[in-house]
mmCIF file of C-alpha atoms in Angstrom:
data_model
loop_
_atom_site.group_PDB
_atom_site.id
_atom_site.type_symbol
_atom_site.label_atom_id
_atom_site.label_comp_id
_atom_site.label_asym_id
_atom_site.label_seq_id
_atom_site.Cartn_x
_atom_site.Cartn_y
_atom_site.Cartn_z
ATOM 1 C CA UNK O 1 -0.773 20.309 3.934
ATOM 2 C CA UNK O 2 -0.948 16.528 4.161
ATOM 3 C CA UNK O 3 1.923 14.602 2.604
ATOM 4 C CA UNK O 4 -0.350 12.837 0.140
ATOM 5 C CA UNK O 5 -3.953 13.824 -0.303
ATOM 6 C CA UNK O 6 -6.770 12.242 -2.290
ATOM 7 C CA UNK O 7 -10.470 12.978 -2.622
ATOM 8 C CA UNK O 8 -12.039 10.019 -0.790
ATOM 9 C CA UNK O 9 -15.098 9.986 -3.076
ATOM 10 C CA UNK O 10 -17.068 7.964 -3.728
ATOM 11 C CA UNK O 11 -17.163 8.737 -7.409
ATOM 12 C CA UNK O 12 -20.336 7.196 -8.855
ATOM 13 C CA UNK O 13 -19.877 6.937 -12.594
ATOM 14 C CA UNK O 14 -22.051 5.263 -15.263
ATOM 15 C CA UNK O 15 -20.506 2.423 -17.190
ATOM 16 C CA UNK O 16 -18.725 3.639 -20.309
ATOM 17 C CA UNK O 17 -17.992 7.088 -18.936
ATOM 18 C CA UNK O 18 -14.596 8.658 -18.409
ATOM 19 C CA UNK O 19 -13.484 9.442 -14.885
ATOM 20 C CA UNK O 20 -10.411 11.194 -13.560
ATOM 21 C CA UNK O 21 -9.021 11.796 -10.122
ATOM 22 C CA UNK O 22 -6.019 13.574 -8.749
ATOM 23 C CA UNK O 23 -3.616 13.110 -5.903
ATOM 24 C CA UNK O 24 -1.600 15.991 -4.468
ATOM 25 C CA UNK O 25 1.695 15.649 -2.623
ATOM 26 C CA UNK O 26 3.566 18.101 -0.454
ATOM 27 C CA UNK O 27 7.238 17.184 -0.830
ATOM 28 C CA UNK O 28 8.793 18.603 -3.978
ATOM 29 C CA UNK O 29 11.705 16.155 -3.632
ATOM 30 C CA UNK O 30 9.423 13.198 -4.336
ATOM 31 C CA UNK O 31 11.078 10.743 -6.679
ATOM 32 C CA UNK O 32 8.652 8.052 -7.741
ATOM 33 C CA UNK O 33 4.904 7.801 -8.065
ATOM 34 C CA UNK O 34 2.439 4.976 -8.485
ATOM 35 C CA UNK O 35 -1.254 4.205 -8.677
ATOM 36 C CA UNK O 36 -2.507 1.082 -6.923
ATOM 37 C CA UNK O 37 -5.909 -0.504 -7.023
ATOM 38 C CA UNK O 38 -7.477 -2.102 -3.955
ATOM 39 C CA UNK O 39 -10.630 -4.195 -4.057
ATOM 40 C CA UNK O 40 -12.750 -4.585 -0.952
ATOM 41 C CA UNK O 41 -10.989 -6.734 1.652
ATOM 42 C CA UNK O 42 -8.112 -7.453 -0.738
ATOM 43 C CA UNK O 43 -4.489 -6.375 -0.936
ATOM 44 C CA UNK O 44 -3.385 -3.329 -2.949
ATOM 45 C CA UNK O 45 -2.158 -4.179 -6.426
ATOM 46 C CA UNK O 46 0.019 -2.040 -8.643
ATOM 47 C CA UNK O 47 -1.995 -0.446 -11.429
ATOM 48 C CA UNK O 48 0.717 1.645 -13.027
ATOM 49 C CA UNK O 49 3.790 3.725 -12.411
ATOM 50 C CA UNK O 50 3.598 7.435 -13.174
ATOM 51 C CA UNK O 51 6.266 9.188 -15.208
ATOM 52 C CA UNK O 52 6.872 12.843 -15.992
ATOM 53 C CA UNK O 53 6.157 12.192 -19.657
ATOM 54 C CA UNK O 54 2.846 10.560 -18.809
ATOM 55 C CA UNK O 55 2.024 6.966 -19.532
ATOM 56 C CA UNK O 56 -0.875 4.985 -20.841
ATOM 57 C CA UNK O 57 -1.920 1.384 -20.347
ATOM 58 C CA UNK O 58 -5.015 0.505 -22.306
ATOM 59 C CA UNK O 59 -7.906 2.545 -20.903
ATOM 60 C CA UNK O 60 -5.775 4.014 -18.133
ATOM 61 C CA UNK O 61 -3.633 7.143 -18.383
ATOM 62 C CA UNK O 62 -1.450 8.526 -15.626
ATOM 63 C CA UNK O 63 0.120 11.969 -15.558
ATOM 64 C CA UNK O 64 2.587 13.708 -13.275
ATOM 65 C CA UNK O 65 2.636 17.472 -12.829
ATOM 66 C CA UNK O 66 5.741 18.332 -10.824
ATOM 67 C CA UNK O 67 5.158 22.089 -10.956
ATOM 68 C CA UNK O 68 1.769 21.776 -9.265
ATOM 69 C CA UNK O 69 2.722 18.646 -7.316
ATOM 70 C CA UNK O 70 -0.027 16.306 -8.305
ATOM 71 C CA UNK O 71 -0.534 13.066 -10.163
ATOM 72 C CA UNK O 72 -3.662 12.091 -12.001
ATOM 73 C CA UNK O 73 -5.376 8.935 -13.198
ATOM 74 C CA UNK O 74 -7.803 8.902 -16.107
ATOM 75 C CA UNK O 75 -9.998 5.892 -16.841
ATOM 76 C CA UNK O 76 -11.743 5.809 -20.206
ATOM 77 C CA UNK O 77 -14.707 3.638 -21.172
ATOM 78 C CA UNK O 78 -15.146 2.556 -17.558
ATOM 79 C CA UNK O 79 -16.186 -1.030 -16.806
ATOM 80 C CA UNK O 80 -18.093 -2.456 -13.865
ATOM 81 C CA UNK O 81 -14.865 -4.252 -12.936
ATOM 82 C CA UNK O 82 -13.126 -0.899 -12.453
ATOM 83 C CA UNK O 83 -15.073 -0.415 -9.214
ATOM 84 C CA UNK O 84 -12.423 -0.301 -6.501
ATOM 85 C CA UNK O 85 -10.432 2.058 -4.322
ATOM 86 C CA UNK O 86 -7.512 3.742 -6.062
ATOM 87 C CA UNK O 87 -4.469 4.584 -3.964
ATOM 88 C CA UNK O 88 -1.745 6.972 -4.967
ATOM 89 C CA UNK O 89 1.757 6.368 -3.661
ATOM 90 C CA UNK O 90 4.609 8.840 -3.449
ATOM 91 C CA UNK O 91 8.251 8.106 -2.583
ATOM 92 C CA UNK O 92 10.608 10.910 -1.655
ATOM 93 C CA UNK O 93 13.306 8.768 -0.118
ATOM 94 C CA UNK O 94 13.937 5.141 -0.779
ATOM 95 C CA UNK O 95 12.621 4.422 2.706
ATOM 96 C CA UNK O 96 9.884 7.068 2.775
ATOM 97 C CA UNK O 97 6.840 5.779 0.995
ATOM 98 C CA UNK O 98 3.518 7.498 1.548
ATOM 99 C CA UNK O 99 0.193 5.938 0.585
ATOM 100 C CA UNK O 100 -2.818 8.130 0.070
ATOM 101 C CA UNK O 101 -6.017 7.051 1.801
ATOM 102 C CA UNK O 102 -7.598 6.245 -1.523
ATOM 103 C CA UNK O 103 -10.434 7.324 -3.775
ATOM 104 C CA UNK O 104 -13.458 5.040 -3.994
ATOM 105 C CA UNK O 105 -14.884 4.494 -7.454
ATOM 106 C CA UNK O 106 -18.268 2.909 -8.130
ATOM 107 C CA UNK O 107 -19.149 2.129 -11.741
ATOM 108 C CA UNK O 108 -22.911 2.026 -12.163
ATOM 109 C CA UNK O 109 -24.595 -0.311 -14.691
ATOM 110 C CA UNK T 1 5.683 -18.228 -8.290
ATOM 111 C CA UNK T 2 4.061 -17.462 -4.942
ATOM 112 C CA UNK T 3 5.168 -13.793 -4.628
ATOM 113 C CA UNK T 4 4.475 -12.584 -1.085
ATOM 114 C CA UNK T 5 2.880 -15.050 1.305
ATOM 115 C CA UNK T 6 1.468 -14.141 4.705
ATOM 116 C CA UNK T 7 0.549 -16.542 7.470
ATOM 117 C CA UNK T 8 -1.836 -16.828 9.151
ATOM 118 C CA UNK T 9 -4.745 -15.382 7.140
ATOM 119 C CA UNK T 10 -6.986 -14.884 10.195
ATOM 120 C CA UNK T 11 -6.410 -14.919 13.913
ATOM 121 C CA UNK T 12 -8.331 -14.046 17.054
ATOM 122 C CA UNK T 13 -6.351 -13.257 20.173
ATOM 123 C CA UNK T 14 -7.176 -12.302 23.716
ATOM 124 C CA UNK T 15 -5.755 -9.139 25.217
ATOM 125 C CA UNK T 16 -2.254 -9.764 26.522
ATOM 126 C CA UNK T 17 -1.495 -12.747 24.295
ATOM 127 C CA UNK T 18 1.474 -12.727 21.974
ATOM 128 C CA UNK T 19 1.827 -13.870 18.411
ATOM 129 C CA UNK T 20 4.031 -13.646 15.345
ATOM 130 C CA UNK T 21 2.944 -12.928 11.792
ATOM 131 C CA UNK T 22 5.137 -14.371 9.087
ATOM 132 C CA UNK T 23 5.819 -12.848 5.691
ATOM 133 C CA UNK T 24 7.773 -14.734 3.044
ATOM 134 C CA UNK T 25 8.751 -13.548 -0.426
ATOM 135 C CA UNK T 26 10.348 -15.515 -3.219
ATOM 136 C CA UNK T 27 11.297 -12.605 -5.497
ATOM 137 C CA UNK T 28 14.731 -11.937 -3.972
ATOM 138 C CA UNK T 29 13.569 -8.468 -2.910
ATOM 139 C CA UNK T 30 15.788 -6.436 -0.603
ATOM 140 C CA UNK T 31 13.082 -4.285 0.972
ATOM 141 C CA UNK T 32 10.223 -5.601 3.051
ATOM 142 C CA UNK T 33 7.440 -3.756 4.882
ATOM 143 C CA UNK T 34 4.676 -4.301 7.384
ATOM 144 C CA UNK T 35 1.547 -2.138 7.215
ATOM 145 C CA UNK T 36 -1.703 -2.016 9.049
ATOM 146 C CA UNK T 37 -4.927 -0.835 7.458
ATOM 147 C CA UNK T 38 -7.856 0.449 9.458
ATOM 148 C CA UNK T 39 -11.123 1.919 8.171
ATOM 149 C CA UNK T 40 -10.689 5.578 7.252
ATOM 150 C CA UNK T 41 -6.961 5.523 8.062
ATOM 151 C CA UNK T 42 -5.406 4.123 4.933
ATOM 152 C CA UNK T 43 -2.217 2.077 5.009
ATOM 153 C CA UNK T 44 0.171 2.937 7.800
ATOM 154 C CA UNK T 45 3.743 1.688 7.896
ATOM 155 C CA UNK T 46 4.666 -0.189 11.072
ATOM 156 C CA UNK T 47 8.244 -1.325 10.433
ATOM 157 C CA UNK T 48 10.364 -1.990 7.405
ATOM 158 C CA UNK T 49 13.655 -3.584 6.407
ATOM 159 C CA UNK T 50 16.117 -2.562 3.720
ATOM 160 C CA UNK T 51 17.992 -5.851 3.750
ATOM 161 C CA UNK T 52 18.746 -9.022 5.676
ATOM 162 C CA UNK T 53 19.556 -8.256 9.285
ATOM 163 C CA UNK T 54 18.187 -4.691 9.194
ATOM 164 C CA UNK T 55 14.969 -3.222 10.571
ATOM 165 C CA UNK T 56 13.657 0.294 11.013
ATOM 166 C CA UNK T 57 10.606 1.976 12.511
ATOM 167 C CA UNK T 58 7.801 3.282 10.425
ATOM 168 C CA UNK T 59 4.919 5.560 11.279
ATOM 169 C CA UNK T 60 3.229 3.401 13.952
ATOM 170 C CA UNK T 61 5.834 1.066 15.504
ATOM 171 C CA UNK T 62 4.687 1.030 19.137
ATOM 172 C CA UNK T 63 3.584 -2.372 20.405
ATOM 173 C CA UNK T 64 5.268 -4.257 17.563
ATOM 174 C CA UNK T 65 8.668 -5.797 16.969
ATOM 175 C CA UNK T 66 10.171 -7.219 13.791
ATOM 176 C CA UNK T 67 13.034 -9.402 12.667
ATOM 177 C CA UNK T 68 14.653 -10.100 9.297
ATOM 178 C CA UNK T 69 17.027 -12.977 9.943
ATOM 179 C CA UNK T 70 16.705 -14.283 6.394
ATOM 180 C CA UNK T 71 16.330 -12.198 3.275
ATOM 181 C CA UNK T 72 13.119 -13.890 2.261
ATOM 182 C CA UNK T 73 11.337 -13.641 5.632
ATOM 183 C CA UNK T 74 10.083 -10.695 7.664
ATOM 184 C CA UNK T 75 8.402 -11.419 10.988
ATOM 185 C CA UNK T 76 6.055 -9.094 12.866
ATOM 186 C CA UNK T 77 5.573 -9.753 16.559
ATOM 187 C CA UNK T 78 2.971 -8.565 19.020
ATOM 188 C CA UNK T 79 4.337 -9.124 22.514
ATOM 189 C CA UNK T 80 1.186 -8.224 24.443
ATOM 190 C CA UNK T 81 -1.790 -7.777 22.153
ATOM 191 C CA UNK T 82 -4.207 -4.903 22.757
ATOM 192 C CA UNK T 83 -7.674 -4.304 21.258
ATOM 193 C CA UNK T 84 -6.244 -1.241 19.446
ATOM 194 C CA UNK T 85 -4.152 -3.645 17.387
ATOM 195 C CA UNK T 86 -7.235 -5.174 15.789
ATOM 196 C CA UNK T 87 -6.608 -4.518 12.117
ATOM 197 C CA UNK T 88 -5.738 -5.960 8.745
ATOM 198 C CA UNK T 89 -1.989 -6.401 8.392
ATOM 199 C CA UNK T 90 -0.287 -6.371 5.022
ATOM 200 C CA UNK T 91 3.263 -7.338 4.216
ATOM 201 C CA UNK T 92 4.940 -6.011 1.078
ATOM 202 C CA UNK T 93 8.298 -6.251 -0.640
ATOM 203 C CA UNK T 94 10.224 -4.419 -3.357
ATOM 204 C CA UNK T 95 13.618 -4.604 -5.059
ATOM 205 C CA UNK T 96 14.560 -1.200 -3.716
ATOM 206 C CA UNK T 97 12.617 1.593 -2.062
ATOM 207 C CA UNK T 98 11.793 3.478 -5.256
ATOM 208 C CA UNK T 99 10.321 0.440 -6.972
ATOM 209 C CA UNK T 100 6.685 -0.700 -6.734
ATOM 210 C CA UNK T 101 5.755 -2.873 -3.810
ATOM 211 C CA UNK T 102 4.193 -6.317 -4.051
ATOM 212 C CA UNK T 103 1.697 -7.119 -1.339
ATOM 213 C CA UNK T 104 0.658 -10.276 0.412
ATOM 214 C CA UNK T 105 -3.060 -10.925 0.740
ATOM 215 C CA UNK T 106 -3.225 -9.805 4.349
ATOM 216 C CA UNK T 107 -3.794 -11.110 7.864
ATOM 217 C CA UNK T 108 -7.017 -10.222 9.622
ATOM 218 C CA UNK T 109 -6.315 -9.962 13.322
ATOM 219 C CA UNK T 110 -8.897 -9.427 16.045
ATOM 220 C CA UNK T 111 -7.929 -8.754 19.645
ATOM 221 C CA UNK T 112 -10.694 -9.346 22.162
#
């Protein structure tokens, strides 16, 4: 099993729809989790941290399921500007940070 | 507040040439990282540093060297560039390893 695995997509979703994607990780000792957004030919930018209790930031909701070892990202009322690649990041040591390869999202007008 | 600044933004080298990429951060972060990103490969960690004067190897360190003489700067060196090192290089920093990383806007490097 890969350390961090994401469905590469692309997910083609009509504007206004809800979309969700998961990221699985293999190391049960993982400590911290994040979702980043990366636009084409740009640097990754932090979207949100992921906590065991789940967290929400506007239209975005992130969840952590430690028992099944995955994190999820839900985007509600999707906008054209949400089109990007979404990277999940898992830390299981303070110097062991694993980036997923990303899930591409295309929001269709 | 500049955040993480990378120089240069673009560079074309010939095989065998050497160069140094500079990363500077003004957030007083302890940890700094160098990644490369290639199509279909995702971000791969080259080297990292957990504080001034320290460096450590990441996933793909061969062909690269680094130095962290000052807390705010992290240099990535290519001693003898090879076409396989054509990539986009990102620098990042964080307070500690478990905190989110802040990225520079990248250096696009082509080796001919």
